[in-house]
PDB file of C-alpha atoms in Angstrom:
ATOM      1  CA  MET A 151      -0.047  -0.032  -0.192  1.00  0.00           C
ATOM      2  CA  GLU A 152       1.334   3.310  -0.901  1.00  0.00           C
ATOM      3  CA  GLN A 153       1.697   6.057   1.793  1.00  0.00           C
ATOM      4  CA  SER A 154      -0.836   8.108   0.222  1.00  0.00           C
ATOM      5  CA  ASP A 155      -3.701   5.382   0.332  1.00  0.00           C
ATOM      6  CA  ALA A 156      -3.418   5.403   3.926  1.00  0.00           C
ATOM      7  CA  VAL A 157      -3.935   9.047   4.291  1.00  0.00           C
ATOM      8  CA  THR A 158      -7.375   9.689   5.579  1.00  0.00           C
ATOM      9  CA  ALA A 159      -9.473  12.587   4.162  1.00  0.00           C
ATOM     10  CA  LEU A 160     -11.361  14.743   6.680  1.00  0.00           C
ATOM     11  CA  VAL A 161     -14.301  16.472   5.193  1.00  0.00           C
ATOM     12  CA  LEU A 162     -15.397  19.476   7.660  1.00  0.00           C
ATOM     13  CA  ALA A 163     -18.988  19.631   6.734  1.00  0.00           C
ATOM     14  CA  ALA A 164     -20.728  20.862   9.983  1.00  0.00           C
ATOM     15  CA  GLY A 165     -21.283  24.462   9.001  1.00  0.00           C
ATOM     16  CA  GLY A 166     -25.045  25.917   9.504  1.00  0.00           C
ATOM     17  CA  GLY A 167     -24.873  28.097   6.361  1.00  0.00           C
ATOM     18  CA  ARG A 168     -26.232  31.033   8.431  1.00  0.00           C
ATOM     19  CA  ARG A 169     -25.724  33.327   5.316  1.00  0.00           C
ATOM     20  CA  LEU A 170     -27.329  30.903   2.959  1.00  0.00           C
ATOM     21  CA  GLY A 171     -30.810  30.918   4.648  1.00  0.00           C
ATOM     22  CA  GLY A 172     -29.942  28.806   7.473  1.00  0.00           C
ATOM     23  CA  ARG A 173     -29.276  25.592   5.255  1.00  0.00           C
ATOM     24  CA  PRO A 174     -26.699  23.234   6.459  1.00  0.00           C
ATOM     25  CA  LYS A 175     -23.731  23.921   4.049  1.00  0.00           C
ATOM     26  CA  ALA A 176     -23.480  19.964   3.448  1.00  0.00           C
ATOM     27  CA  LEU A 177     -26.691  20.024   1.815  1.00  0.00           C
ATOM     28  CA  ILE A 178     -26.412  23.098  -0.485  1.00  0.00           C
ATOM     29  CA  ARG A 179     -27.006  21.822  -3.934  1.00  0.00           C
ATOM     30  CA  TYR A 180     -24.421  22.521  -6.718  1.00  0.00           C
ATOM     31  CA  ARG A 181     -24.422  21.061 -10.046  1.00  0.00           C
ATOM     32  CA  GLY A 182     -27.223  18.803  -8.928  1.00  0.00           C
ATOM     33  CA  ARG A 183     -25.846  17.310  -5.727  1.00  0.00           C
ATOM     34  CA  PRO A 184     -25.333  18.324  -2.317  1.00  0.00           C
ATOM     35  CA  LEU A 185     -21.738  19.862  -1.568  1.00  0.00           C
ATOM     36  CA  VAL A 186     -20.766  17.345   0.752  1.00  0.00           C
ATOM     37  CA  GLU A 187     -20.932  14.807  -2.057  1.00  0.00           C
ATOM     38  CA  HIS A 188     -18.711  16.898  -3.981  1.00  0.00           C
ATOM     39  CA  ALA A 189     -16.134  17.228  -1.345  1.00  0.00           C
ATOM     40  CA  VAL A 190     -16.082  13.498  -0.768  1.00  0.00           C
ATOM     41  CA  ALA A 191     -15.840  12.651  -4.451  1.00  0.00           C
ATOM     42  CA  ALA A 192     -12.983  15.030  -4.835  1.00  0.00           C
ATOM     43  CA  VAL A 193     -10.884  13.478  -2.099  1.00  0.00           C
ATOM     44  CA  ARG A 194     -11.724   9.901  -3.229  1.00  0.00           C
ATOM     45  CA  ALA A 195     -10.898  10.605  -6.923  1.00  0.00           C
ATOM     46  CA  GLY A 196      -7.653  12.548  -5.823  1.00  0.00           C
ATOM     47  CA  GLY A 197      -6.155   9.318  -3.930  1.00  0.00           C
ATOM     48  CA  CYS A 198      -7.732   9.209  -0.373  1.00  0.00           C
ATOM     49  CA  ARG A 199      -9.433   5.709   0.180  1.00  0.00           C
ATOM     50  CA  GLU A 200     -10.555   6.323   3.868  1.00  0.00           C
ATOM     51  CA  VAL A 201     -12.936   9.436   4.381  1.00  0.00           C
ATOM     52  CA  THR A 202     -14.180  10.838   7.578  1.00  0.00           C
ATOM     53  CA  VAL A 203     -16.724  13.615   7.320  1.00  0.00           C
ATOM     54  CA  VAL A 204     -17.637  15.757  10.284  1.00  0.00           C
ATOM     55  CA  LEU A 205     -21.308  16.763  10.489  1.00  0.00           C
ATOM     56  CA  GLY A 206     -22.960  19.301  12.663  1.00  0.00           C
ATOM     57  CA  ALA A 207     -26.006  21.379  11.603  1.00  0.00           C
ATOM     58  CA  ASP A 208     -29.100  19.465  10.915  1.00  0.00           C
ATOM     59  CA  ARG A 209     -26.781  16.240  10.789  1.00  0.00           C
ATOM     60  CA  GLU A 210     -29.730  13.725  10.748  1.00  0.00           C
ATOM     61  CA  ARG A 211     -30.996  15.230   7.546  1.00  0.00           C
ATOM     62  CA  VAL A 212     -27.453  15.157   6.130  1.00  0.00           C
ATOM     63  CA  ARG A 213     -27.276  11.543   7.130  1.00  0.00           C
ATOM     64  CA  SER A 214     -30.504  10.630   5.516  1.00  0.00           C
ATOM     65  CA  THR A 215     -30.373  12.944   2.092  1.00  0.00           C
ATOM     66  CA  ALA A 216     -26.573  12.862   1.078  1.00  0.00           C
ATOM     67  CA  HIS A 217     -25.229   9.714  -0.497  1.00  0.00           C
ATOM     68  CA  LEU A 218     -21.959   8.964   1.272  1.00  0.00           C
ATOM     69  CA  PRO A 219     -21.207   5.362   1.381  1.00  0.00           C
ATOM     70  CA  GLY A 220     -18.261   4.001   2.917  1.00  0.00           C
ATOM     71  CA  CYS A 221     -17.661   7.454   4.850  1.00  0.00           C
ATOM     72  CA  ARG A 222     -17.089   7.374   8.689  1.00  0.00           C
ATOM     73  CA  LEU A 223     -19.778  10.106   9.830  1.00  0.00           C
ATOM     74  CA  VAL A 224     -18.795  11.709  12.895  1.00  0.00           C
ATOM     75  CA  ALA A 225     -20.936  14.380  14.814  1.00  0.00           C
ATOM     76  CA  ASN A 226     -19.691  17.557  16.204  1.00  0.00           C
ATOM     77  CA  PRO A 227     -22.112  18.754  18.866  1.00  0.00           C
ATOM     78  CA  ASP A 228     -20.233  21.948  19.333  1.00  0.00           C
ATOM     79  CA  TRP A 229     -20.222  22.999  15.534  1.00  0.00           C
ATOM     80  CA  GLU A 230     -21.763  26.289  16.409  1.00  0.00           C
ATOM     81  CA  THR A 231     -18.426  27.228  18.113  1.00  0.00           C
ATOM     82  CA  GLY A 232     -16.595  27.256  14.886  1.00  0.00           C
ATOM     83  CA  LEU A 233     -14.316  25.235  12.380  1.00  0.00           C
ATOM     84  CA  GLY A 234     -11.878  24.591  15.173  1.00  0.00           C
ATOM     85  CA  SER A 235     -14.353  22.359  16.969  1.00  0.00           C
ATOM     86  CA  SER A 236     -14.809  20.352  13.951  1.00  0.00           C
ATOM     87  CA  LEU A 237     -11.016  19.954  13.250  1.00  0.00           C
ATOM     88  CA  ARG A 238     -10.678  18.534  16.748  1.00  0.00           C
ATOM     89  CA  THR A 239     -13.703  16.200  16.565  1.00  0.00           C
ATOM     90  CA  GLY A 240     -12.504  14.759  13.164  1.00  0.00           C
ATOM     91  CA  LEU A 241      -8.836  14.242  14.317  1.00  0.00           C
ATOM     92  CA  ALA A 242     -10.140  12.252  17.400  1.00  0.00           C
ATOM     93  CA  ALA A 243     -12.109  10.184  15.049  1.00  0.00           C
ATOM     94  CA  LEU A 244      -9.306   9.034  12.728  1.00  0.00           C
ATOM     95  CA  PRO A 245      -8.193   5.489  12.656  1.00  0.00           C
ATOM     96  CA  ALA A 246      -5.156   5.056  14.800  1.00  0.00           C
ATOM     97  CA  ARG A 247      -2.894   3.982  12.117  1.00  0.00           C
ATOM     98  CA  SER A 248      -3.291   7.143  10.049  1.00  0.00           C
ATOM     99  CA  PRO A 249       0.095   8.618   9.025  1.00  0.00           C
ATOM    100  CA  ALA A 250      -1.684  11.955   7.952  1.00  0.00           C
ATOM    101  CA  VAL A 251      -4.974  13.721   7.310  1.00  0.00           C
ATOM    102  CA  LEU A 252      -5.904  15.610   4.482  1.00  0.00           C
ATOM    103  CA  VAL A 253      -8.452  18.344   5.567  1.00  0.00           C
ATOM    104  CA  MET A 254     -10.961  19.441   3.052  1.00  0.00           C
ATOM    105  CA  LEU A 255     -13.603  22.167   3.591  1.00  0.00           C
ATOM    106  CA  VAL A 256     -17.069  21.249   2.171  1.00  0.00           C
ATOM    107  CA  ASP A 257     -17.598  24.738   1.128  1.00  0.00           C
ATOM    108  CA  THR A 258     -14.922  24.930  -1.430  1.00  0.00           C
ATOM    109  CA  PRO A 259     -16.489  23.184  -4.852  1.00  0.00           C
ATOM    110  CA  GLY A 260     -13.529  24.588  -7.058  1.00  0.00           C
ATOM    111  CA  VAL A 261     -11.234  22.398  -5.211  1.00  0.00           C
ATOM    112  CA  GLY A 262     -11.195  19.136  -6.952  1.00  0.00           C
ATOM    113  CA  PRO A 263      -9.152  15.844  -7.297  1.00  0.00           C
ATOM    114  CA  ALA A 264      -6.172  17.432  -8.953  1.00  0.00           C
ATOM    115  CA  ALA A 265      -5.236  19.705  -5.743  1.00  0.00           C
ATOM    116  CA  VAL A 266      -5.816  16.782  -3.511  1.00  0.00           C
ATOM    117  CA  ALA A 267      -3.490  14.374  -5.741  1.00  0.00           C
ATOM    118  CA  ARG A 268      -0.791  17.276  -5.494  1.00  0.00           C
ATOM    119  CA  LEU A 269      -0.852  17.400  -1.719  1.00  0.00           C
ATOM    120  CA  LEU A 270      -0.838  13.622  -1.452  1.00  0.00           C
ATOM    121  CA  ALA A 271       2.165  13.539  -3.690  1.00  0.00           C
ATOM    122  CA  ALA A 272       3.957  16.038  -1.566  1.00  0.00           C
ATOM    123  CA  HIS A 273       3.194  13.817   1.364  1.00  0.00           C
ATOM    124  CA  ARG A 274       4.761  10.692  -0.541  1.00  0.00           C
ATOM    125  CA  ALA A 275       7.834  12.766  -1.169  1.00  0.00           C
ATOM    126  CA  GLY A 276       8.367  13.510   2.636  1.00  0.00           C
ATOM    127  CA  ALA A 277       6.230  16.579   3.442  1.00  0.00           C
ATOM    128  CA  GLU A 278       4.605  16.147   6.898  1.00  0.00           C
ATOM    129  CA  LEU A 279       2.816  19.403   6.913  1.00  0.00           C
ATOM    130  CA  ALA A 280       1.567  20.818   3.410  1.00  0.00           C
ATOM    131  CA  ALA A 281      -1.009  23.184   2.033  1.00  0.00           C
ATOM    132  CA  ALA A 282      -2.555  24.014  -1.170  1.00  0.00           C
ATOM    133  CA  ALA A 283      -1.240  27.473  -2.392  1.00  0.00           C
ATOM    134  CA  TYR A 284      -2.779  29.822  -4.918  1.00  0.00           C
ATOM    135  CA  HIS A 285      -0.361  32.157  -6.473  1.00  0.00           C
ATOM    136  CA  GLY A 286       1.860  31.570  -3.476  1.00  0.00           C
ATOM    137  CA  ARG A 287      -0.638  32.257  -1.003  1.00  0.00           C
ATOM    138  CA  ARG A 288      -1.898  29.328   1.497  1.00  0.00           C
ATOM    139  CA  GLY A 289      -5.098  27.938   1.145  1.00  0.00           C
ATOM    140  CA  HIS A 290      -7.036  24.619   1.369  1.00  0.00           C
ATOM    141  CA  PRO A 291      -6.760  21.669   1.332  1.00  0.00           C
ATOM    142  CA  VAL A 292      -4.325  21.136   4.202  1.00  0.00           C
ATOM    143  CA  LEU A 293      -2.260  18.031   5.029  1.00  0.00           C
ATOM    144  CA  ILE A 294      -1.154  17.252   8.569  1.00  0.00           C
ATOM    145  CA  GLY A 295       1.059  14.327   9.546  1.00  0.00           C
ATOM    146  CA  ALA A 296       0.503  12.460  12.485  1.00  0.00           C
ATOM    147  CA  ARG A 297       3.348  13.949  14.510  1.00  0.00           C
ATOM    148  CA  TYR A 298       1.465  17.271  14.520  1.00  0.00           C
ATOM    149  CA  PHE A 299      -2.121  15.904  15.323  1.00  0.00           C
ATOM    150  CA  ALA A 300      -1.853  16.797  19.143  1.00  0.00           C
ATOM    151  CA  GLU A 301      -0.659  20.243  18.500  1.00  0.00           C
ATOM    152  CA  ALA A 302      -3.249  20.775  15.931  1.00  0.00           C
ATOM    153  CA  VAL A 303      -6.017  19.847  18.312  1.00  0.00           C
ATOM    154  CA  GLU A 304      -4.477  22.196  20.860  1.00  0.00           C
ATOM    155  CA  GLY A 305      -4.625  25.092  18.470  1.00  0.00           C
ATOM    156  CA  ALA A 306      -7.994  24.416  16.735  1.00  0.00           C
ATOM    157  CA  HIS A 307     -10.141  26.976  18.345  1.00  0.00           C
ATOM    158  CA  GLY A 308     -13.028  29.245  16.831  1.00  0.00           C
ATOM    159  CA  ASP A 309     -12.785  29.398  13.193  1.00  0.00           C
ATOM    160  CA  ALA A 310      -8.975  29.135  13.231  1.00  0.00           C
ATOM    161  CA  GLY A 311      -8.981  25.473  12.383  1.00  0.00           C
ATOM    162  CA  ALA A 312      -5.240  24.496  11.440  1.00  0.00           C
ATOM    163  CA  ARG A 313      -4.136  28.057  11.129  1.00  0.00           C
ATOM    164  CA  ALA A 314      -2.123  28.011  14.232  1.00  0.00           C
ATOM    165  CA  LEU A 315      -0.286  24.972  13.645  1.00  0.00           C
ATOM    166  CA  LEU A 316       0.693  26.169  10.105  1.00  0.00           C
ATOM    167  CA  THR A 317       1.704  29.507  11.289  1.00  0.00           C
ATOM    168  CA  ALA A 318       3.926  27.922  14.235  1.00  0.00           C
ATOM    169  CA  HIS A 319       5.742  25.713  11.813  1.00  0.00           C
ATOM    170  CA  PRO A 320       6.707  27.824   8.707  1.00  0.00           C
ATOM    171  CA  ASP A 321      10.010  26.041   7.993  1.00  0.00           C
ATOM    172  CA  ASP A 322       8.296  22.759   8.101  1.00  0.00           C
ATOM    173  CA  LEU A 323       5.243  23.657   5.885  1.00  0.00           C
ATOM    174  CA  THR A 324       5.222  22.638   2.096  1.00  0.00           C
ATOM    175  CA  LEU A 325       3.170  24.880  -0.042  1.00  0.00           C
ATOM    176  CA  VAL A 326       1.783  23.195  -3.107  1.00  0.00           C
ATOM    177  CA  GLU A 327       0.993  25.493  -5.818  1.00  0.00           C
ATOM    178  CA  CYS A 328      -2.549  24.483  -7.069  1.00  0.00           C
ATOM    179  CA  ALA A 329      -3.831  27.830  -8.960  1.00  0.00           C
ATOM    180  CA  ASP A 330      -3.819  26.028 -12.356  1.00  0.00           C
ATOM    181  CA  VAL A 331      -5.870  23.197 -11.171  1.00  0.00           C
ATOM    182  CA  ALA A 332      -8.252  24.599  -8.508  1.00  0.00           C
ATOM    183  CA  THR A 333     -10.250  27.587  -7.258  1.00  0.00           C
ATOM    184  CA  PRO A 334     -10.043  28.285  -3.473  1.00  0.00           C
ATOM    185  CA  ASP A 335     -13.130  30.552  -3.135  1.00  0.00           C
ATOM    186  CA  ASP A 336     -15.619  29.302  -0.288  1.00  0.00           C
ATOM    187  CA  LEU A 337     -19.286  29.463  -0.944  1.00  0.00           C
ATOM    188  CA  ASP A 338     -20.827  31.579   2.014  1.00  0.00           C
ATOM    189  CA  THR A 339     -23.582  33.694   0.589  1.00  0.00           C
ATOM    190  CA  PRO A 340     -26.581  33.622  -1.936  1.00  0.00           C
ATOM    191  CA  ALA A 341     -24.098  35.610  -4.414  1.00  0.00           C
ATOM    192  CA  ASP A 342     -21.313  33.088  -3.950  1.00  0.00           C
ATOM    193  CA  LEU A 343     -23.796  30.321  -4.776  1.00  0.00           C
ATOM    194  CA  ALA A 344     -24.934  32.113  -7.845  1.00  0.00           C
ATOM    195  CA  ARG A 345     -21.403  32.855  -9.189  1.00  0.00           C
ATOM    196  CA  TRP A 346     -20.633  29.020  -8.830  1.00  0.00           C
ATOM    197  CA  ASP A 347     -23.901  27.955 -10.412  1.00  0.00           C
ATOM    198  CA  ALA A 348     -22.948  30.437 -13.269  1.00  0.00           C
ATOM    199  CA  ARG A 349     -19.639  28.815 -14.190  1.00  0.00           C
TER     200      ARG A 349
END
């Protein structure tokens, strides 16, 4: 088994979509299916065999509505406190053998398999901490090696996610340029959704 095959994808899909009319972000429809299905398909096609999805807002409806076969579904009861709690919940649920985790946000439909594959390739080449970059600017997805899991949990508060971890280790962080294969814009408002639907 290649090293990348054992990297678990962690899809953070707990957001409530307050600015999108209160619909859970996981179920916002894009190109005919829920965003969470797009995110799961992207990480799988990019090379992650195991996928953990962190749910929060209206999670039972997400479980019953979205088609997520083979995914480990984890509930974050504190999802309203921000992205950090979802990252902590997801890391705590990872299989013990995971050498690394690839963190994918549910609301970035422009990030597809090619960006995921590049991060996994960086991990195979030895990177233990990596992030997609867009014209040199750090973005998502992010790859975190197992030796950083505890520190990631410690620094994940509010909406910061892995920011504190990445900022603390600039010399260890590998930036993987993805601007030619992905678009990092997130989907937060009805205007955002309209722009994405128009593409």
